[in-house]
mmCIF file of C-alpha atoms and ligand atoms in Angstrom:
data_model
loop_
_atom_site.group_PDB
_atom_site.id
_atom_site.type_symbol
_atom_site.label_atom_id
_atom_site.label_comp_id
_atom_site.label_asym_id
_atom_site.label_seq_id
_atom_site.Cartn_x
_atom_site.Cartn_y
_atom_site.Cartn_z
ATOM 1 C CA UNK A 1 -91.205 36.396 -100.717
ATOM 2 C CA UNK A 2 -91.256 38.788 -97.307
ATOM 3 C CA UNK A 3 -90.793 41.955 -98.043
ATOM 4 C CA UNK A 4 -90.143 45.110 -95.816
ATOM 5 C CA UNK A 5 -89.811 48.952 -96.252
ATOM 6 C CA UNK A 6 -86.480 50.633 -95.251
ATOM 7 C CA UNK A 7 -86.242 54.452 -95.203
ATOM 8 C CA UNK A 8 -82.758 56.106 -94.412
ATOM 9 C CA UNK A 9 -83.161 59.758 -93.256
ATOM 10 C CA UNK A 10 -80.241 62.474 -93.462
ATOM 11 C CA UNK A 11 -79.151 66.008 -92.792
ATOM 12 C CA UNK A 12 -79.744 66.085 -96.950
ATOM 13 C CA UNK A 13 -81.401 63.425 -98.726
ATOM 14 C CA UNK A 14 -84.731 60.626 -97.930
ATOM 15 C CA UNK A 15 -84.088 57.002 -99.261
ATOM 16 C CA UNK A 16 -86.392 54.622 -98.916
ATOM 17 C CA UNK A 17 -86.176 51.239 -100.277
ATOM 18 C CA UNK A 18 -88.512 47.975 -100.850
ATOM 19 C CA UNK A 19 -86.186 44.862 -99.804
ATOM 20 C CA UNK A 20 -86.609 41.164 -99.878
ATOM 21 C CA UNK A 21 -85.089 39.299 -96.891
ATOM 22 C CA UNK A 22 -82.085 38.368 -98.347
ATOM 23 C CA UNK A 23 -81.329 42.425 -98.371
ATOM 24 C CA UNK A 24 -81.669 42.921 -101.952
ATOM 25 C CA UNK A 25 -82.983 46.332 -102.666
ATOM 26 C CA UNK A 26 -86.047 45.618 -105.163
ATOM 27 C CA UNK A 27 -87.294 49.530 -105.600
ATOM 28 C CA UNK A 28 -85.715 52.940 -103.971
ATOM 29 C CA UNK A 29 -87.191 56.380 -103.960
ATOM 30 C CA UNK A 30 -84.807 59.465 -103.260
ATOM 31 C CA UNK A 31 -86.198 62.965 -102.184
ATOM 32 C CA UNK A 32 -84.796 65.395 -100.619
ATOM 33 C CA UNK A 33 -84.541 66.107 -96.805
ATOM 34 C CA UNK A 34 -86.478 69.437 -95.855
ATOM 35 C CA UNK A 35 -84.514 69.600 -93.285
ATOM 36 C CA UNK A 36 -85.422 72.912 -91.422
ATOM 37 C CA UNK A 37 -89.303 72.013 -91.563
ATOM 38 C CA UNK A 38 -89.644 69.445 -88.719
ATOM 39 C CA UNK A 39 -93.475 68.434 -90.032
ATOM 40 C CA UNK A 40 -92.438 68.104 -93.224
ATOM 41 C CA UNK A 41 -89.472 65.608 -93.101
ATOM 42 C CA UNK A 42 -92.046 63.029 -91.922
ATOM 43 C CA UNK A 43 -94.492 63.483 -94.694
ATOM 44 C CA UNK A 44 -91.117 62.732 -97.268
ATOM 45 C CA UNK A 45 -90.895 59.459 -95.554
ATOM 46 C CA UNK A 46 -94.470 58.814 -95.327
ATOM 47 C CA UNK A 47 -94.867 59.214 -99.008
ATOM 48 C CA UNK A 48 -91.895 57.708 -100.425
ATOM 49 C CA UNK A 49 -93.372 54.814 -98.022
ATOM 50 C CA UNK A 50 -96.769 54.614 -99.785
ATOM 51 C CA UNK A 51 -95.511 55.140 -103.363
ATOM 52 C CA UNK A 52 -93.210 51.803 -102.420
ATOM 53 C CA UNK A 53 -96.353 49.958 -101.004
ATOM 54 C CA UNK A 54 -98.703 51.383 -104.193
ATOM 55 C CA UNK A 55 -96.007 49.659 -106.675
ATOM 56 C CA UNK A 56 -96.127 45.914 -104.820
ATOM 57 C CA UNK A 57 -100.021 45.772 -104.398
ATOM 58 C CA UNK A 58 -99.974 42.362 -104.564
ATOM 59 C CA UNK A 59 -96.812 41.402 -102.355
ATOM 60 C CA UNK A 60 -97.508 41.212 -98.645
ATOM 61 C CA UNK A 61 -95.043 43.863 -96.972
ATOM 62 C CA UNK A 62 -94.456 42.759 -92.927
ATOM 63 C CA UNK A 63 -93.669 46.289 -91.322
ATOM 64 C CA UNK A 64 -91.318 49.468 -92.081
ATOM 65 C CA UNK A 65 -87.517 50.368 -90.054
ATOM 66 C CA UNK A 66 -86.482 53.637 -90.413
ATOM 67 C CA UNK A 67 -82.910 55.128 -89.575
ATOM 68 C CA UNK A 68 -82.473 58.374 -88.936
ATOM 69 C CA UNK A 69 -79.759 60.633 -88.005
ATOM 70 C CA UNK A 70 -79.945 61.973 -84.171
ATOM 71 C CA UNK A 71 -80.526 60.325 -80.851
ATOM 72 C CA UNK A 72 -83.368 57.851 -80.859
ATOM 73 C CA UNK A 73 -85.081 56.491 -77.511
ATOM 74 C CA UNK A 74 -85.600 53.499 -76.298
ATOM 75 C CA UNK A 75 -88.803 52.454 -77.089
ATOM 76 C CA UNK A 76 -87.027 52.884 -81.111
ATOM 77 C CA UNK A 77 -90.022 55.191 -81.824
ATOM 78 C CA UNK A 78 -89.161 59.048 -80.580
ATOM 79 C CA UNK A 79 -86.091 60.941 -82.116
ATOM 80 C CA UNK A 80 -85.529 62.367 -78.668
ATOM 81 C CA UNK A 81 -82.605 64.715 -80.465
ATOM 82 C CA UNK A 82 -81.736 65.688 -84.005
ATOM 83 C CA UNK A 83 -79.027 68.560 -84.942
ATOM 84 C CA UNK A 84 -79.359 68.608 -88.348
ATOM 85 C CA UNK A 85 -82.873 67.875 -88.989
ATOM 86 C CA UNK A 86 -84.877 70.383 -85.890
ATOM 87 C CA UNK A 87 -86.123 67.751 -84.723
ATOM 88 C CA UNK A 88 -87.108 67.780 -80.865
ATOM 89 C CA UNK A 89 -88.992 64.702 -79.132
ATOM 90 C CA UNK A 90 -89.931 64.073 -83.074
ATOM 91 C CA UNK A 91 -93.233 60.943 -82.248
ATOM 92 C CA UNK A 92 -91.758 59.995 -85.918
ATOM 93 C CA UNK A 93 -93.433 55.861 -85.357
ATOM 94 C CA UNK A 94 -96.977 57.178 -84.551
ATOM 95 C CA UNK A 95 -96.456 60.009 -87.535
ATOM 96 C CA UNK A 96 -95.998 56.998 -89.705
ATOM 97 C CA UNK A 97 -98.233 55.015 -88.384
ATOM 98 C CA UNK A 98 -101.258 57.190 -88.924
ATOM 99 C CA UNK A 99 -100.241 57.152 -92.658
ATOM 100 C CA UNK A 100 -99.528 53.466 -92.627
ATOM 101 C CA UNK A 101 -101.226 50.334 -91.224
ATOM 102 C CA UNK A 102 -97.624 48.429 -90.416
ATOM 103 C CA UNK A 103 -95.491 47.534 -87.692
ATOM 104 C CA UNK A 104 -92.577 50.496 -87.238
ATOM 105 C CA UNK A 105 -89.357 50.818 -86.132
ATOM 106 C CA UNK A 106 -87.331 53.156 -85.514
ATOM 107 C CA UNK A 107 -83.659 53.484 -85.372
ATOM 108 C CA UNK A 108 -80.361 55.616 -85.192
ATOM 109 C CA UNK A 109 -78.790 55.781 -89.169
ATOM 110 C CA UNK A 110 -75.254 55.028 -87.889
ATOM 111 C CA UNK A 111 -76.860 51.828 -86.267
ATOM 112 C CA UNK A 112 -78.943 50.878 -88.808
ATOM 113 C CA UNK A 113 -75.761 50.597 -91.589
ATOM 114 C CA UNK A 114 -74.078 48.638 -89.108
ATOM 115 C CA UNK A 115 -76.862 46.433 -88.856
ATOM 116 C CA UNK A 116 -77.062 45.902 -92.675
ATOM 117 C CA UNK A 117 -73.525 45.751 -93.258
ATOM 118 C CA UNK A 118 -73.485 43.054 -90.640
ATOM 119 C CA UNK A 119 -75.876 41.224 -91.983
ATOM 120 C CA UNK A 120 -75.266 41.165 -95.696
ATOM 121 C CA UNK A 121 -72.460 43.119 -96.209
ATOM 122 C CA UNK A 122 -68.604 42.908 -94.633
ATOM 123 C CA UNK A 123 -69.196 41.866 -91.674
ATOM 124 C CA UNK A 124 -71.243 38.105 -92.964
ATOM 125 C CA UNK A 125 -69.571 35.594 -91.043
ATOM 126 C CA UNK A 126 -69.877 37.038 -87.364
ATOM 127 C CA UNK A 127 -71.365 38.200 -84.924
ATOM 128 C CA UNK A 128 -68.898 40.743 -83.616
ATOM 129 C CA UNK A 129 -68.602 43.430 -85.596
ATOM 130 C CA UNK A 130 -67.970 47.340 -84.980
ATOM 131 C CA UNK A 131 -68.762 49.482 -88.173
ATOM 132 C CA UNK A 132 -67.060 52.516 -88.247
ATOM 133 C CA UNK A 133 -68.289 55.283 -91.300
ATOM 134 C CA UNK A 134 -65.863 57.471 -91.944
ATOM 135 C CA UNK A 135 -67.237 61.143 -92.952
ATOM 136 C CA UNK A 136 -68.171 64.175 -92.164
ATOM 137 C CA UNK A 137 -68.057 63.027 -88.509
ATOM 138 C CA UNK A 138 -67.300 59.355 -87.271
ATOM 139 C CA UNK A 139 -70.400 56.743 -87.227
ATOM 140 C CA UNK A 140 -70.564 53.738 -85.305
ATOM 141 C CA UNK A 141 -72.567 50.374 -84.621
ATOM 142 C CA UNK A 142 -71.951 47.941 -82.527
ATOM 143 C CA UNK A 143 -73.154 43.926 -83.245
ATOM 144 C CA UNK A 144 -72.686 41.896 -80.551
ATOM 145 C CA UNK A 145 -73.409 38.021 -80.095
ATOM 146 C CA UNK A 146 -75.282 38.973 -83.216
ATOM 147 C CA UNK A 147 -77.987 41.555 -81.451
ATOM 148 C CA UNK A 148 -77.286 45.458 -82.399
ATOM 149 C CA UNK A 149 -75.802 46.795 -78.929
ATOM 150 C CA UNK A 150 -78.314 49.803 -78.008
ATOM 151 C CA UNK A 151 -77.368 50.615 -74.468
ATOM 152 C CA UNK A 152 -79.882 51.293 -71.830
ATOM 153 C CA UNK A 153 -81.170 54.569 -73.306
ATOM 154 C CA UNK A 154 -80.485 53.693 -77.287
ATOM 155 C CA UNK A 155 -77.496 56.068 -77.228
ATOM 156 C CA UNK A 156 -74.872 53.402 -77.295
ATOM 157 C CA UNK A 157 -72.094 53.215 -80.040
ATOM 158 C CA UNK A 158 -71.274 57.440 -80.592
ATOM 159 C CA UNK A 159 -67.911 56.671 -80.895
ATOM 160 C CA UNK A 160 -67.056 59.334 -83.023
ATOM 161 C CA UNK A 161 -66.931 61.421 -79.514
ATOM 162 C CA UNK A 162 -64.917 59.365 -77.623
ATOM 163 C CA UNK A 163 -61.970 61.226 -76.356
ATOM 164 C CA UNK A 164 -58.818 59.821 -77.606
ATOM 165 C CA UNK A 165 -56.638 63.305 -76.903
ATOM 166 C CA UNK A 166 -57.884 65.085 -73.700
ATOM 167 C CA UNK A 167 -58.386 69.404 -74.211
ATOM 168 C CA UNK A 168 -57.503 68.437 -78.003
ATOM 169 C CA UNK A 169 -59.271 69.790 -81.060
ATOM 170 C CA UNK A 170 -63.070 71.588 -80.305
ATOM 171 C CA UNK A 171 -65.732 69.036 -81.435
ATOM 172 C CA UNK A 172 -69.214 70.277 -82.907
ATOM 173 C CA UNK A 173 -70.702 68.323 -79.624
ATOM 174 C CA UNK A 174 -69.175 70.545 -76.934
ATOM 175 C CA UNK A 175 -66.167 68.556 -76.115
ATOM 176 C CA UNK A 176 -62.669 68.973 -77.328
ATOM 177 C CA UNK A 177 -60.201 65.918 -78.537
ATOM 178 C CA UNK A 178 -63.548 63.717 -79.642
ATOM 179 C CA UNK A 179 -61.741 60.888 -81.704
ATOM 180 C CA UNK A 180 -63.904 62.612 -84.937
ATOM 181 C CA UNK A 181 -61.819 65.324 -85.193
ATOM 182 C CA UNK A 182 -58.642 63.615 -86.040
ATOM 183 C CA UNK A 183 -60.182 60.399 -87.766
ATOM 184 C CA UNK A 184 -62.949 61.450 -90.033
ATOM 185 C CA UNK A 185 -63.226 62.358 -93.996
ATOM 186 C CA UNK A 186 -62.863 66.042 -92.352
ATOM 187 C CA UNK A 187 -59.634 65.258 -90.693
ATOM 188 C CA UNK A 188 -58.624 63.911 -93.786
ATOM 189 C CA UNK A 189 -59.134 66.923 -95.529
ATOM 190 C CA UNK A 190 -57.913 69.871 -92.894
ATOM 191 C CA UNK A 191 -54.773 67.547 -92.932
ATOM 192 C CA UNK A 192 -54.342 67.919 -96.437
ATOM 193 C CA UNK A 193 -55.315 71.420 -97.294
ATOM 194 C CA UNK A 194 -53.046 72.444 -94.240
ATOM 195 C CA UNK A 195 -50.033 70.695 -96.003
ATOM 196 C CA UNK A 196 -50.766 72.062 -99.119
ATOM 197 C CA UNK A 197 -51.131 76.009 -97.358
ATOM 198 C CA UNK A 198 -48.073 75.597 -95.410
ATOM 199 C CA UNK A 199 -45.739 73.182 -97.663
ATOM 200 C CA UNK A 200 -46.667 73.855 -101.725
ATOM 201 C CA UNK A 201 -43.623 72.568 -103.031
ATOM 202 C CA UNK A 202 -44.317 69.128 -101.486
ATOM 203 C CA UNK A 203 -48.258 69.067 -102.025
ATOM 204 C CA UNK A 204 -47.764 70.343 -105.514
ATOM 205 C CA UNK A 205 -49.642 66.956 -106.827
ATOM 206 C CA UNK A 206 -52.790 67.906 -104.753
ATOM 207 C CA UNK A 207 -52.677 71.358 -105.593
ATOM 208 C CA UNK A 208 -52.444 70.636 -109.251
ATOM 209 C CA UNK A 209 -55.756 68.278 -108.911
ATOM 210 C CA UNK A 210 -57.692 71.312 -107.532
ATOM 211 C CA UNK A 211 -56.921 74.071 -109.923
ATOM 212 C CA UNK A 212 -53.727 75.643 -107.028
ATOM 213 C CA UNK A 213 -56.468 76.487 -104.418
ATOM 214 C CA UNK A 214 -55.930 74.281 -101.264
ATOM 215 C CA UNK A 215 -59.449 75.147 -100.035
ATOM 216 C CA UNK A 216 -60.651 72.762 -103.201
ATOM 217 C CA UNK A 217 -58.605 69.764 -101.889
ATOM 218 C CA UNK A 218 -61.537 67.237 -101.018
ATOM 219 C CA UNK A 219 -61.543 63.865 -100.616
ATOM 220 C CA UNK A 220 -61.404 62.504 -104.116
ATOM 221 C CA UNK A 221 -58.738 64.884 -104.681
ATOM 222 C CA UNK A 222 -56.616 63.462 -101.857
ATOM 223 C CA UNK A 223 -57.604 59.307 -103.039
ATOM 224 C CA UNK A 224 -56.665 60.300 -106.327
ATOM 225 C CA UNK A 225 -53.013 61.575 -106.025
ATOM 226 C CA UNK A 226 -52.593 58.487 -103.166
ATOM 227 C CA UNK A 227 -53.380 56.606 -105.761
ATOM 228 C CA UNK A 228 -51.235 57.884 -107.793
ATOM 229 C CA UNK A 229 -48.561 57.240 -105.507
ATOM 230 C CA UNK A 230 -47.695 60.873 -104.484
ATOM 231 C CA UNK A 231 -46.061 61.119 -101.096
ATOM 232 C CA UNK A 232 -47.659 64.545 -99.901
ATOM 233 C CA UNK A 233 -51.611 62.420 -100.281
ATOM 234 C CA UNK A 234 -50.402 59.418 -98.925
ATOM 235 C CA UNK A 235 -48.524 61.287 -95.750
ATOM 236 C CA UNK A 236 -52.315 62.425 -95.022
ATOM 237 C CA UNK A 237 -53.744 58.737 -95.163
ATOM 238 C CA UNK A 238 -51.168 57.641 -92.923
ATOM 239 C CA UNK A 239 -51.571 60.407 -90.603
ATOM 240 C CA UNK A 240 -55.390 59.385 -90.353
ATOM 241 C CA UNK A 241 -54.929 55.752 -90.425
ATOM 242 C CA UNK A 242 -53.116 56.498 -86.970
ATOM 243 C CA UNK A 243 -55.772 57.941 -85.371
ATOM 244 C CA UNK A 244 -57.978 55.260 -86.735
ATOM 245 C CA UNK A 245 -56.479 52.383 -85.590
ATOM 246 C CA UNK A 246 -55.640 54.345 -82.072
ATOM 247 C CA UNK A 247 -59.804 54.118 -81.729
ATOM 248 C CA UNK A 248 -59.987 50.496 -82.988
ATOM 249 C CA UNK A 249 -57.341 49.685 -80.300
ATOM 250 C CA UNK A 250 -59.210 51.406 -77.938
ATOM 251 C CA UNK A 251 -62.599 50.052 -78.545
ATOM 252 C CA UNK A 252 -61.072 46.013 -78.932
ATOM 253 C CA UNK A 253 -59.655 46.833 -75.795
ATOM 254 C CA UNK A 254 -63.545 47.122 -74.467
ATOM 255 C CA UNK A 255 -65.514 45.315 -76.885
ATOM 256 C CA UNK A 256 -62.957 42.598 -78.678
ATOM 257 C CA UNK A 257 -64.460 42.270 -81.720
ATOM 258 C CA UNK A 258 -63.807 39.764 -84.505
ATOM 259 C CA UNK A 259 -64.220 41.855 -87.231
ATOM 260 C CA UNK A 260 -63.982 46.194 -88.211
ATOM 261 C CA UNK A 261 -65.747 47.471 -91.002
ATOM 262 C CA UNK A 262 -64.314 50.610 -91.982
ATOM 263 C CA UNK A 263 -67.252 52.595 -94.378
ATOM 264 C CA UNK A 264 -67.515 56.140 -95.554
ATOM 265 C CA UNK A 265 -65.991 58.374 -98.483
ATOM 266 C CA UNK A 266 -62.577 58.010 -97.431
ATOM 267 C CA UNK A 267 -62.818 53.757 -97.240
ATOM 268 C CA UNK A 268 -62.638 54.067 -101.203
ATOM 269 C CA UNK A 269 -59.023 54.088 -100.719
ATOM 270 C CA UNK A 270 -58.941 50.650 -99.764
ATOM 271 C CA UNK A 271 -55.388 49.399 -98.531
ATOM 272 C CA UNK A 272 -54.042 53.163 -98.638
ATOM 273 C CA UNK A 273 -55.979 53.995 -95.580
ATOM 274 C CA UNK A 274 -56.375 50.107 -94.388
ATOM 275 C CA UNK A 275 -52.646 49.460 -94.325
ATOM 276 C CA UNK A 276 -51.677 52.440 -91.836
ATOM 277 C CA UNK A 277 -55.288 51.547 -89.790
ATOM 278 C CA UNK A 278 -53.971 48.040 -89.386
ATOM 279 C CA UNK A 279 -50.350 48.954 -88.255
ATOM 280 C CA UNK A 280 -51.430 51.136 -85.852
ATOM 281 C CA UNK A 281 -53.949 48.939 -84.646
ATOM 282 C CA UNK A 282 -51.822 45.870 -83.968
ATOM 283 C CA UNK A 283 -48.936 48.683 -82.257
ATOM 284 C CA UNK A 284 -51.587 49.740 -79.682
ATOM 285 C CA UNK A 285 -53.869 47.446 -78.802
ATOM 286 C CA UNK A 286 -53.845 45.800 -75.403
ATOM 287 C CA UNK A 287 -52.247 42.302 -74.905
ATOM 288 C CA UNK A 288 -50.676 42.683 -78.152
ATOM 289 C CA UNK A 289 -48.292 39.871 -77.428
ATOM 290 C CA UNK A 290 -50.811 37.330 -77.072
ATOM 291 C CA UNK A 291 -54.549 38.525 -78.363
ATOM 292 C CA UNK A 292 -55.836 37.472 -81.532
ATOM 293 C CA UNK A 293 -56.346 40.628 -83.662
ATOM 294 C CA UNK A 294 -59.234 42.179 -85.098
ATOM 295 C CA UNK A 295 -59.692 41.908 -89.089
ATOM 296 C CA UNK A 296 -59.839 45.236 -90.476
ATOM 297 C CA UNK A 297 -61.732 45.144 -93.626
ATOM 298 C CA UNK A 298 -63.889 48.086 -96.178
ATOM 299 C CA UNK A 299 -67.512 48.106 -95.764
ATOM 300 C CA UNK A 300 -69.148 46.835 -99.156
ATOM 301 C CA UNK A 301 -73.006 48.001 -99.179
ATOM 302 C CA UNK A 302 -72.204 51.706 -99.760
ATOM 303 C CA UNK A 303 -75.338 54.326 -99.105
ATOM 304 C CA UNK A 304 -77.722 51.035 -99.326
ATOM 305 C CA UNK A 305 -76.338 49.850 -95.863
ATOM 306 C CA UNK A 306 -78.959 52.574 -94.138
ATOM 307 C CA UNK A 307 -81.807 51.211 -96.199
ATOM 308 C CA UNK A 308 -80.536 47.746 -96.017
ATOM 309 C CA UNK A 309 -80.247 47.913 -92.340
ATOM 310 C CA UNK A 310 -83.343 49.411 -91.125
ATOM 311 C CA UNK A 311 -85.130 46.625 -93.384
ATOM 312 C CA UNK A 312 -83.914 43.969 -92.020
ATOM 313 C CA UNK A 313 -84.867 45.455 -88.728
ATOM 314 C CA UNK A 314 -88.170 45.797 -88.910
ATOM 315 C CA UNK A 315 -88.125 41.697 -89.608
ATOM 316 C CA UNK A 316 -87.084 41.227 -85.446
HETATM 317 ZN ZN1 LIG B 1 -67.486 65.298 -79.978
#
């Protein structure tokens, strides 16, 4: 049995994981992230790391991938950029290193789900596949001809700011109209608190499920009464599932892909969100006519995709 560490490193929680190569999780530690201390973060990682290696003495472990939120560089070892974790020009590899005698590697979180839902999750089968996580914001990866798709400077695949309505909606990044702001778990949620604050009578369902204040209308909330069947929740899926499948369209139209896996909160909907994804999709994408279409499918691995993912890539 090979075994490898994978660590997955957000704005609130550390998980780090032992997995065997078929990307079975074997142990997982969870701390959390001290976020505003930039020293600190990589001493969490470090020791979750070493409390993984202390409980398989015996089990040779071949190196350590780490995914972490922010822009990572190309060499996969500097977090050039990271806006929820103060990190600036973070060395994170060579912090690890010191603690650790093992190959490292690091890599962008977004990227390293997509590489582990790739690989063992949704997207088995091919080796085109864009995963999109829908929450907060919008994350992406890009697998193509069965390599992750980096870019030049390792900043490939944000394509939760590409611009799908120009001077739209102000984006945290700078930019207004970023394809985030109308697509995400957020979106989801502004939509439905908004119809809730300006039409009552028709979100009555949703305001029942959080106690008549439309500021507590969050996700599970909204999955709940679309489940249900009420019209008000399921007007805010299809709303969503627009702007979704606009971006798909857009991105087949550059990267035709076989296969989108759609992660994220709001993919525990399942058909309620896919069904409105897909039918916008196959209404906007180019060569309509003709083109074979992209399957549209929900991401299976969950949180473990980070861990999963950065695993596996510190086997290449
Ligand atoms: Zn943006």
């Amino acid at each position: 049995m090979r075994l490898t560490i994978g660590a997955d490193i957000g704005g609130t929680k550390v998980a780090t994981g032992i997995v065997d190569e078929h990307g079975r999780i074997l142990a997982k530690i969870k701390r959390p992230t001290p976020a505003a201390n930039s020293d600190a973060i990589a001493d969490v990682v470090g020791d979750t790391i070493e409390e993984l290696l202390e409980r398989y003495p015996d089990t040779p472990v071949d190196g350590i991938g780490v995914g972490t939120a922010g822009f990572v560089d190309e060499e996969r070892s500097t977090v050039v950029f990271a806006p929820n974790l103060a990190w600036r020009d973070e060395p994170l590899k060579r912090r690890l290193q010191q603690r650790v005698d093992l190959p490292v590697v690091i890599e962008n979180d977004a990227n390293a789900a997509a590489w582990g839902e790739a690989r063992f999750g949704a997207g088995q089968g091919t080796n085109y596949v864009i995963c999109i996580t829908l929450g907060t914001g919008i994350g992406g990866g890009i697998v193509t001809d069965g390599s992750l798709y980096r870019g030049r400077f390792g900043l490939a695949a944000e394509v939760g700011h590409y611009r799908v309505v120009p001077d739209g909606r102000r984006c945290g990044c700078g930019n207004r109209g970023c394809w985030e702001q109308y697509a995400s778990g957020r979106a989801l949620i502004a939509e439905a608190q908004d119809l809730a604050t300006t039409a009552p009578t028709r979100a009555r369902r949703l305001l029942e499920l959080a106690q008549g204040d439309p500021s507590r209308i969050q996700g599970a909330e909204i999955t709940q009464a679309a489940k249900e069947g009420d019209a008000a929740a399921l007007e805010c899926f299809r709303a969503v599932g627009h702007w979704v499948g606009l971006g798909l369209a857009d991105l087949a139209a550059i990267l035709d892909p076989e296969r989108f896996v759609i992660g994220g909160g709001v993919s525990d909907a399942g058909d309620i969100l896919l069904d409105p994804v897909r039918e916008s999709f196959i209404k906007n994408v180019t060569g309509r006519a003709v083109r074979r279409f992209s399957d549209i499918r929900t991401a299976v691995l969950g949180a473990a995709a980070g861990i999963v993912g950065a695993a596996d890539l510190a086997r290449r």
